Amino acid sequence: MSFSAETPIDEIASLDKKLLKNLTKIGYTKVNDLLSHYPKRYENREQFNEFPYEPTESPICFKGEVIDSSKKFFGRRRFFEALISDSEGAGLNQITLRWFNMVFIHKMIIVGHKIIVYGKVKKSGKRLIIDHPEFEIVDADNANSGIHLDRITPIYPLSSGISQRPLREALFDIIENLEKDGFPEILPPNDLVEMSRIKALRTIHFPASDNDLAAARQALACEEFFILQLNVAYRKAQHDALPGSANCGSGKLLSKLLSSLPFKMTSAQSRCVDEIRSDLASPKPMNRLLQGDVGSGKTLVAVCAILLAIEAGSDAALMAPTQILAEQHHAVLSQWLEPLGINVGLCTAKKKTDSDLPLFKKNSASVIIGTHALLYGSSNIQRLGLVVIDEQHKFGVNQRQKLINKGSCPDVLVMTATPIPRTLTLTVYGDLDVSVIDELPPGRGKISTYVRQSKKHLSDSVKFLKTKLGEGRQAYVVYPLIEDSEKIKVGSVEGEFQKWSESLSPFKCELLHGRIAPDEKDSIMGRFRDGAIHVLISTTVIEVGVDVPNATIMYVFDAERFGLAQLHQLRGRIGRGEHNSYCVLMTGKLTGEAKEKLGVLEQSSDGFVIAEADLKLRGPGELLGKAQSGIDRLKLGDLITETELVKQARSLSSTLIESDPNIENPENLHLRKLIMFDDDNDGVVA
Ligand code: ADP
Ligand code: MG
């Protein structure tokens, strides 16, 4: 049979049946899935480490022979031990391998087996021990020893049921077959990468030397960047080819709104509105990203865009990721726009989509606000000329597209509070034009942030909170979980609610989390906004966009469990009014790592600084939303450190798309399947 990257793995006759079953379980279907299952590390099995006779600083890899495997305990503390000796030396050195709660291992380790062990050696009493080592039994018959031994051997990340040897053999076979059959290149010819694709794959799985390995890694990383940016360049080309028409009114309605507001737009907001205005006025559909830190006033800018479009005869839709946020936008927009004679509709899960959409069939101009529920109505929205998507990283590409498809080539404005470094923006959002609100409205109180250990400071916190509540302020108390869990030892809103209620009495506390029914949630938010509730004991459902200026205090418990960007978002719920605000990040144990991480928030309130720090700590996937940015497809490439390679890949992809915007030339057809459409990623319940 002949092989390609697209060959279904269940058609490979030589593939071990048990392996096939387990690969299918983790969603692998094609040869390509296996090829990009890269080793997590390598063992040099040409030169093993010496059999250890003392503790080691780092893990080592050595060979030995099992001489005793009888020690196993199935009592309360379940463990299994195997004794290994130095089979090639005098057999004098011995070491114990030990596993806790994994007694099934004893079935795999039998006296007389030759074994390869990888782990860190420690001393326990007189014994040398490795806890939970990685190991591989060397076959008695030494079958396929050229694959597993006497070489730099790949060690793969495994999931349950899959073991190193069959996987390694399968990959070895597959690569040999691909070499025979010929394998198409993905990267166009370029100066940086010389290695052919098949050579790079052969090398990353079965390297001949460390130098070769580095070159192969670079070739494959460049390929990943190329694919990522081919997608971006393709989307941009598709968008640029859309028919469209100008969609911008004179600005009369806009002036009316602005003169009715109690504040003036910041100059950054005005600049962004100007940029949007010229997009709307041009016949090409707008495709713009509006970036602005929490509290910078993105909503107003979006409303300006909506007014300009409405004045030109369009309707508009605004989609937000949570019910709370959609309700809030609905309240604000109704207040601002209804006096101007504009219908403001709401479409959320609890309201049936189609029953609300006839709003658009009326003659007067309309804007509809909603959650994902907007996507599920069957009908198109008539005259939908502008689509605004708030907190866009919470949506998948498909979800955005579904809403856009409800109109015919509408203008699109997506918004995010995550400031993204410029190089990343180009790579991941290169198909969008970008406007940045880089200034906060004046007259905001200061936010002071403190990192504290919860045990020591809880009672002080209660006192402080009561004083502030007494002055008329309101507060958020945030926990990671909805209810207590056996597995994860962190606080939950249900577990802690009673205590807060009692200790803050007579002030009124209320619970808020993602599992509360939407109606109830609205009513709670409403009462909080009106001041009838003083403290919300909440999960991160309040993370996005909630705007209650009188709430000036926030406690976040088990703060070390959240990402920096997320904490910054949470903190953005306070500091929205004239009063000074206080954010206290409570930790269980203040480890050095937690201190360093949370210290960033103590020192900075600049979203850019925090995003950069988060990027370094957790990589871009967390920051940008994995699926929708395509970043989860980067297995080798590092967007942050490999900027040269990223640049090279970007220029390759744009050259290709310039010459073949639809990727339809015969020599490029094999690249078409690299254009991705992600699955829906529905909102997460926090
Ligand atoms: P975000 O960018 O986080 O979405 P919002 O649009 O919710 O921010 O705005 C935060 C708050 O600031 C709202 O109460 C809004 O009315 C107010 N606001 C917006 N622009 C200005 C401005 N230019 N001056 C004063 N307040 C403003
Ligand atoms: Mg917002």
Short mmCIF file of C-alpha atoms in Angstrom, two decimals, residues 8 23 39 143 159 165 212 244 253 279 306 330 380 389 395 435 482 518 530 563 566 584 586 607 642 686:
data_model
loop_
_atom_site.label_atom_id
_atom_site.label_comp_id
_atom_site.label_asym_id
_atom_site.label_seq_id
_atom_site.Cartn_x
_atom_site.Cartn_y
_atom_site.Cartn_z
CA PRO A 8 -6.32 6.77 7.67
CA LEU A 23 -4.88 6.04 19.26
CA PRO A 39 8.83 13.02 21.30
CA ALA A 143 13.25 -7.72 18.21
CA SER A 159 -1.80 8.49 27.25
CA ARG A 165 7.59 0.46 22.00
CA ASP A 212 20.39 17.37 13.04
CA GLY A 244 -19.49 45.78 0.05
CA LEU A 253 -27.16 60.91 15.65
CA ASP A 279 -13.73 51.99 7.46
CA ILE A 306 -23.55 51.34 15.63
CA HIS A 330 -28.81 46.01 26.74
CA ASN A 380 -31.18 36.01 8.78
CA ILE A 389 -18.37 41.14 18.95
CA PHE A 395 -15.70 33.03 20.79
CA SER A 435 -7.41 50.33 16.83
CA ILE A 482 -18.69 26.83 42.61
CA PRO A 518 -30.19 33.20 33.91
CA ASP A 530 -29.14 49.16 42.67
CA GLY A 563 -3.67 33.59 35.26
CA GLN A 566 -7.51 36.90 34.12
CA VAL A 584 -6.64 41.98 47.74
CA MET A 586 -5.42 36.09 48.87
CA GLY A 607 -2.65 45.77 30.81
CA GLU A 642 11.36 32.63 17.47
CA ALA A 686 -17.37 29.55 35.56
#
